[in-house]
mmCIF file of C-alpha atoms in Angstrom:
data_model
loop_
_atom_site.group_PDB
_atom_site.id
_atom_site.type_symbol
_atom_site.label_atom_id
_atom_site.label_comp_id
_atom_site.label_asym_id
_atom_site.label_seq_id
_atom_site.Cartn_x
_atom_site.Cartn_y
_atom_site.Cartn_z
ATOM 1 C CA GLY A 16 82.086 22.647 125.743
ATOM 2 C CA GLU A 17 83.314 20.120 128.241
ATOM 3 C CA SER A 18 87.037 19.814 128.729
ATOM 4 C CA VAL A 19 89.798 18.309 130.755
ATOM 5 C CA GLY A 20 92.165 20.705 132.497
ATOM 6 C CA LEU A 21 95.113 20.762 134.838
ATOM 7 C CA HIS A 22 95.532 23.007 137.861
ATOM 8 C CA LEU A 23 99.285 23.608 137.590
ATOM 9 C CA PRO A 24 101.151 24.099 134.332
ATOM 10 C CA THR A 25 104.578 23.601 135.964
ATOM 11 C CA LEU A 26 105.609 21.630 139.014
ATOM 12 C CA SER A 27 109.172 21.753 140.390
ATOM 13 C CA VAL A 28 110.308 19.205 142.950
ATOM 14 C CA GLN A 29 113.514 17.965 144.503
ATOM 15 C CA GLU A 30 114.795 14.519 143.683
ATOM 16 C CA GLY A 31 113.452 12.048 146.199
ATOM 17 C CA ASP A 32 110.312 14.034 146.990
ATOM 18 C CA ASN A 33 106.835 12.833 146.127
ATOM 19 C CA SER A 34 105.037 14.607 143.253
ATOM 20 C CA ILE A 35 101.326 15.144 142.829
ATOM 21 C CA ILE A 36 99.921 16.206 139.473
ATOM 22 C CA ASN A 37 96.260 17.166 139.381
ATOM 23 C CA CYS A 38 93.629 17.066 136.676
ATOM 24 C CA ALA A 39 90.028 18.305 136.631
ATOM 25 C CA TYR A 40 87.488 16.957 134.189
ATOM 26 C CA SER A 41 84.014 18.247 133.490
ATOM 27 C CA ASN A 42 82.345 15.469 131.468
ATOM 28 C CA SER A 43 80.405 13.439 134.020
ATOM 29 C CA ALA A 44 79.862 10.713 131.410
ATOM 30 C CA SER A 45 83.594 9.957 131.224
ATOM 31 C CA ASP A 46 84.324 6.569 132.718
ATOM 32 C CA TYR A 47 87.902 5.795 131.765
ATOM 33 C CA PHE A 48 90.979 7.890 132.458
ATOM 34 C CA ILE A 49 94.617 7.603 131.423
ATOM 35 C CA TRP A 50 97.831 9.313 132.447
ATOM 36 C CA TYR A 51 100.576 9.806 129.857
ATOM 37 C CA LYS A 52 104.165 10.993 130.179
ATOM 38 C CA GLN A 53 105.800 12.897 127.339
ATOM 39 C CA GLU A 54 109.543 13.442 127.385
ATOM 40 C CA SER A 55 111.112 16.113 125.226
ATOM 41 C CA GLY A 56 111.157 15.158 121.554
ATOM 42 C CA LYS A 57 109.161 11.981 122.079
ATOM 43 C CA GLY A 58 105.594 10.838 121.827
ATOM 44 C CA PRO A 59 103.347 10.411 124.889
ATOM 45 C CA GLN A 60 103.892 7.204 126.819
ATOM 46 C CA PHE A 61 101.135 5.360 128.680
ATOM 47 C CA ILE A 62 101.723 5.340 132.448
ATOM 48 C CA ILE A 63 98.579 4.108 134.145
ATOM 49 C CA ASP A 64 94.828 4.044 133.664
ATOM 50 C CA ILE A 65 91.768 3.841 135.882
ATOM 51 C CA ARG A 66 88.115 3.100 135.304
ATOM 52 C CA SER A 67 85.299 4.907 137.032
ATOM 53 C CA ASN A 68 84.383 1.899 139.179
ATOM 54 C CA MET A 69 87.671 2.401 141.055
ATOM 55 C CA ASP A 70 88.930 5.180 143.336
ATOM 56 C CA LYS A 71 92.589 4.256 143.356
ATOM 57 C CA ARG A 72 95.059 2.273 141.302
ATOM 58 C CA GLN A 73 98.727 1.700 141.945
ATOM 59 C CA GLY A 74 101.603 0.973 139.630
ATOM 60 C CA GLN A 75 105.339 1.040 140.030
ATOM 61 C CA ARG A 76 106.045 4.256 142.006
ATOM 62 C CA VAL A 77 102.826 5.788 140.654
ATOM 63 C CA THR A 78 99.326 5.978 142.062
ATOM 64 C CA VAL A 79 96.259 7.402 140.377
ATOM 65 C CA LEU A 80 93.366 8.658 142.470
ATOM 66 C CA LEU A 81 89.903 9.333 141.084
ATOM 67 C CA ASN A 82 87.305 11.426 142.866
ATOM 68 C CA LYS A 83 84.137 11.266 140.803
ATOM 69 C CA THR A 84 82.217 13.496 143.193
ATOM 70 C CA VAL A 85 84.342 16.514 142.352
ATOM 71 C CA LYS A 86 85.504 15.221 138.963
ATOM 72 C CA HIS A 87 89.149 15.218 139.947
ATOM 73 C CA LEU A 88 92.042 12.969 139.007
ATOM 74 C CA SER A 89 95.554 12.957 140.397
ATOM 75 C CA LEU A 90 98.829 11.231 139.644
ATOM 76 C CA GLN A 91 101.191 10.653 142.524
ATOM 77 C CA ILE A 92 104.819 9.804 141.830
ATOM 78 C CA ALA A 93 106.802 8.462 144.765
ATOM 79 C CA ALA A 94 110.494 9.243 145.236
ATOM 80 C CA THR A 95 110.640 11.402 142.122
ATOM 81 C CA GLN A 96 113.740 10.954 139.997
ATOM 82 C CA PRO A 97 115.353 13.205 137.369
ATOM 83 C CA GLY A 98 114.128 10.755 134.725
ATOM 84 C CA ASP A 99 110.567 11.628 135.717
ATOM 85 C CA SER A 100 111.017 15.128 134.298
ATOM 86 C CA ALA A 101 108.481 15.392 131.484
ATOM 87 C CA VAL A 102 105.073 16.767 130.582
ATOM 88 C CA TYR A 103 102.228 14.729 132.067
ATOM 89 C CA PHE A 104 98.799 14.548 130.480
ATOM 90 C CA CYS A 105 95.546 13.169 131.735
ATOM 91 C CA ALA A 106 93.033 11.945 129.171
ATOM 92 C CA GLU A 107 89.371 11.047 129.565
ATOM 93 C CA ASN A 108 87.327 8.620 127.521
ATOM 94 C CA MET A 109 83.875 7.172 127.384
ATOM 95 C CA GLU A 110 83.925 3.442 126.834
ATOM 96 C CA ARG A 111 80.523 3.417 125.205
ATOM 97 C CA GLY A 112 79.296 5.531 122.383
ATOM 98 C CA SER A 113 81.306 7.697 120.037
ATOM 99 C CA TYR A 114 84.910 7.694 121.144
ATOM 100 C CA ILE A 115 86.690 11.037 121.077
ATOM 101 C CA PRO A 116 89.404 10.969 123.762
ATOM 102 C CA THR A 117 90.110 14.341 125.306
ATOM 103 C CA PHE A 118 93.506 15.342 126.657
ATOM 104 C CA GLY A 119 94.152 17.895 129.361
ATOM 105 C CA ARG A 120 96.560 20.788 128.913
ATOM 106 C CA GLY A 121 99.564 19.036 130.427
ATOM 107 C CA THR A 122 101.762 19.713 133.449
ATOM 108 C CA SER A 123 105.491 20.112 133.131
ATOM 109 C CA LEU A 124 107.262 18.276 135.947
ATOM 110 C CA ILE A 125 110.810 19.455 136.652
ATOM 111 C CA VAL A 126 112.908 17.374 139.024
ATOM 112 C CA HIS A 127 115.956 19.045 140.520
ATOM 113 C CA PRO A 128 118.863 16.799 141.553
ATOM 114 C CA ASP B 30 111.560 -3.132 116.901
ATOM 115 C CA THR B 31 109.633 0.128 116.957
ATOM 116 C CA ALA B 32 106.006 -0.448 117.959
ATOM 117 C CA VAL B 33 104.521 2.584 116.206
ATOM 118 C CA SER B 34 106.669 4.200 113.558
ATOM 119 C CA GLN B 35 105.879 7.251 111.488
ATOM 120 C CA THR B 36 107.742 8.936 108.662
ATOM 121 C CA PRO B 37 109.082 11.440 108.041
ATOM 122 C CA LYS B 38 110.241 12.770 111.394
ATOM 123 C CA TYR B 39 110.580 16.287 110.000
ATOM 124 C CA LEU B 40 108.682 17.832 107.092
ATOM 125 C CA VAL B 41 109.166 21.369 105.812
ATOM 126 C CA THR B 42 106.964 22.451 102.946
ATOM 127 C CA GLN B 43 105.425 25.490 101.317
ATOM 128 C CA MET B 44 101.876 26.707 101.676
ATOM 129 C CA GLY B 45 99.490 25.193 99.204
ATOM 130 C CA ASN B 46 101.378 21.922 98.837
ATOM 131 C CA ASP B 47 99.917 18.474 99.456
ATOM 132 C CA LYS B 48 101.818 16.123 101.741
ATOM 133 C CA SER B 49 101.464 12.740 103.423
ATOM 134 C CA ILE B 50 102.695 11.268 106.679
ATOM 135 C CA LYS B 51 102.938 7.512 106.989
ATOM 136 C CA CYS B 52 102.302 5.402 110.064
ATOM 137 C CA GLU B 53 102.741 1.736 110.756
ATOM 138 C CA GLN B 54 102.186 -0.332 113.901
ATOM 139 C CA ASN B 55 103.500 -3.841 114.468
ATOM 140 C CA LEU B 56 101.533 -4.494 117.659
ATOM 141 C CA GLY B 57 98.552 -6.174 116.069
ATOM 142 C CA HIS B 58 96.274 -3.470 117.416
ATOM 143 C CA ASP B 59 92.765 -2.942 116.072
ATOM 144 C CA THR B 60 92.647 0.822 116.436
ATOM 145 C CA MET B 61 94.834 3.626 115.147
ATOM 146 C CA TYR B 62 94.714 7.375 115.670
ATOM 147 C CA TRP B 63 96.127 10.652 114.500
ATOM 148 C CA TYR B 64 96.746 13.483 116.962
ATOM 149 C CA LYS B 65 97.909 17.053 116.482
ATOM 150 C CA GLN B 66 100.069 18.760 119.116
ATOM 151 C CA ASP B 67 100.426 22.532 118.916
ATOM 152 C CA SER B 68 103.257 24.746 120.139
ATOM 153 C CA LYS B 69 101.698 24.913 123.602
ATOM 154 C CA LYS B 70 101.769 21.109 123.881
ATOM 155 C CA PHE B 71 97.998 20.806 123.605
ATOM 156 C CA LEU B 72 97.091 17.389 122.161
ATOM 157 C CA LYS B 73 93.971 17.067 120.059
ATOM 158 C CA ILE B 74 92.686 13.917 118.452
ATOM 159 C CA MET B 75 92.000 14.179 114.742
ATOM 160 C CA PHE B 76 90.855 10.696 113.772
ATOM 161 C CA SER B 77 90.187 7.270 115.231
ATOM 162 C CA TYR B 78 90.134 4.298 112.864
ATOM 163 C CA ASN B 79 88.821 0.978 114.116
ATOM 164 C CA ASN B 80 87.789 -2.032 112.026
ATOM 165 C CA LYS B 81 87.265 0.160 108.975
ATOM 166 C CA GLU B 82 85.149 2.583 110.963
ATOM 167 C CA LEU B 83 86.419 6.130 110.843
ATOM 168 C CA ILE B 84 85.546 8.495 113.649
ATOM 169 C CA ILE B 85 86.331 12.069 112.786
ATOM 170 C CA ASN B 86 86.798 14.938 115.151
ATOM 171 C CA GLU B 87 84.386 17.448 113.655
ATOM 172 C CA THR B 88 86.809 20.312 114.171
ATOM 173 C CA VAL B 89 89.329 18.844 111.698
ATOM 174 C CA PRO B 90 89.285 20.572 108.277
ATOM 175 C CA ASN B 91 88.386 18.325 105.375
ATOM 176 C CA ARG B 92 91.820 19.063 103.874
ATOM 177 C CA PHE B 93 92.986 16.331 106.240
ATOM 178 C CA SER B 94 92.149 12.759 105.315
ATOM 179 C CA PRO B 95 93.303 9.452 106.774
ATOM 180 C CA LYS B 96 93.933 6.467 104.528
ATOM 181 C CA SER B 97 94.220 2.925 105.869
ATOM 182 C CA PRO B 98 95.451 0.349 103.336
ATOM 183 C CA ASP B 99 95.362 -2.324 106.046
ATOM 184 C CA LYS B 100 94.988 -2.708 109.784
ATOM 185 C CA ALA B 101 98.674 -1.989 110.447
ATOM 186 C CA HIS B 102 98.832 1.297 108.543
ATOM 187 C CA LEU B 103 97.092 4.636 108.851
ATOM 188 C CA ASN B 104 98.497 7.409 106.702
ATOM 189 C CA LEU B 105 97.567 11.068 106.923
ATOM 190 C CA HIS B 106 97.100 13.135 103.766
ATOM 191 C CA ILE B 107 96.957 16.895 103.942
ATOM 192 C CA ASN B 108 95.886 19.006 100.981
ATOM 193 C CA SER B 109 96.503 22.708 100.399
ATOM 194 C CA LEU B 110 98.719 23.143 103.436
ATOM 195 C CA GLU B 111 98.313 26.309 105.478
ATOM 196 C CA LEU B 112 100.629 28.048 107.940
ATOM 197 C CA GLY B 113 98.351 27.047 110.803
ATOM 198 C CA ASP B 114 98.910 23.375 110.018
ATOM 199 C CA SER B 115 102.429 23.659 111.444
ATOM 200 C CA ALA B 116 102.522 21.337 114.453
ATOM 201 C CA VAL B 117 103.727 17.949 115.585
ATOM 202 C CA TYR B 118 101.522 15.115 114.372
ATOM 203 C CA PHE B 119 101.417 11.868 116.301
ATOM 204 C CA CYS B 120 100.193 8.523 115.178
ATOM 205 C CA ALA B 121 99.052 6.082 117.867
ATOM 206 C CA SER B 122 97.462 2.680 118.222
ATOM 207 C CA SER B 123 95.606 0.738 120.892
ATOM 208 C CA LEU B 124 94.516 -2.861 121.193
ATOM 209 C CA ARG B 125 90.886 -1.854 121.234
ATOM 210 C CA LEU B 126 89.024 1.391 120.763
ATOM 211 C CA GLY B 127 89.156 3.500 123.884
ATOM 212 C CA GLU B 128 92.108 1.857 125.613
ATOM 213 C CA GLY B 129 95.473 3.382 126.439
ATOM 214 C CA ALA B 130 97.471 4.050 123.303
ATOM 215 C CA PHE B 131 101.040 3.605 122.106
ATOM 216 C CA PHE B 132 102.341 6.689 120.325
ATOM 217 C CA GLY B 133 104.870 7.154 117.559
ATOM 218 C CA GLN B 134 107.759 9.593 117.813
ATOM 219 C CA GLY B 135 105.904 12.332 115.988
ATOM 220 C CA THR B 136 106.303 14.241 112.719
ATOM 221 C CA ARG B 137 107.177 17.903 113.023
ATOM 222 C CA LEU B 138 105.454 19.666 110.142
ATOM 223 C CA THR B 139 106.537 23.201 109.303
ATOM 224 C CA VAL B 140 104.638 25.103 106.649
ATOM 225 C CA VAL B 141 106.462 28.139 105.257
#
């Protein structure tokens, strides 16, 4: 079946560096994508979303890039801070039709002070 | 005020029992969900409930059933609990179906 996956299960960075978390998706019909952050012992928290009519979207210290040609999504975090340490998930949706959102495996981001 | 709250936070029970997890959202959202997160952090949607329309993930056993007394509540009932049901269950809501969701803190269910 089609699925969403992540290239790296764990990413370690130094405080102040930029982080890039990648996500591959295989459902070409997906047209809406979301990044979530999950801290230990908490529920996932919405970070940023992007629709398929866009290639890039920026938030506060975060940027999401979408490459529909290769079905690839990335989350860039600028000037990574210890508080960014968490598991990051990408999720794909289809805005029309039966809605069953699919989450990727998750990447654990570890920020070293 | 907690946007999405679920109770209990921890639930330990024996195999074969029936249990419920409650969820309430005070955001005025139209859509609520239940997710299951396993020990490897994999998140899988179980149900979406929007305007009295229930969308079921076909892989969910029929021992699991959502109950929505009103738009702000979506409870999860589980019958005949099995060891494999042990996981963290998250309730979530979104303004409209398909949009980014707000999640509760989770209920850690342990079946012994």
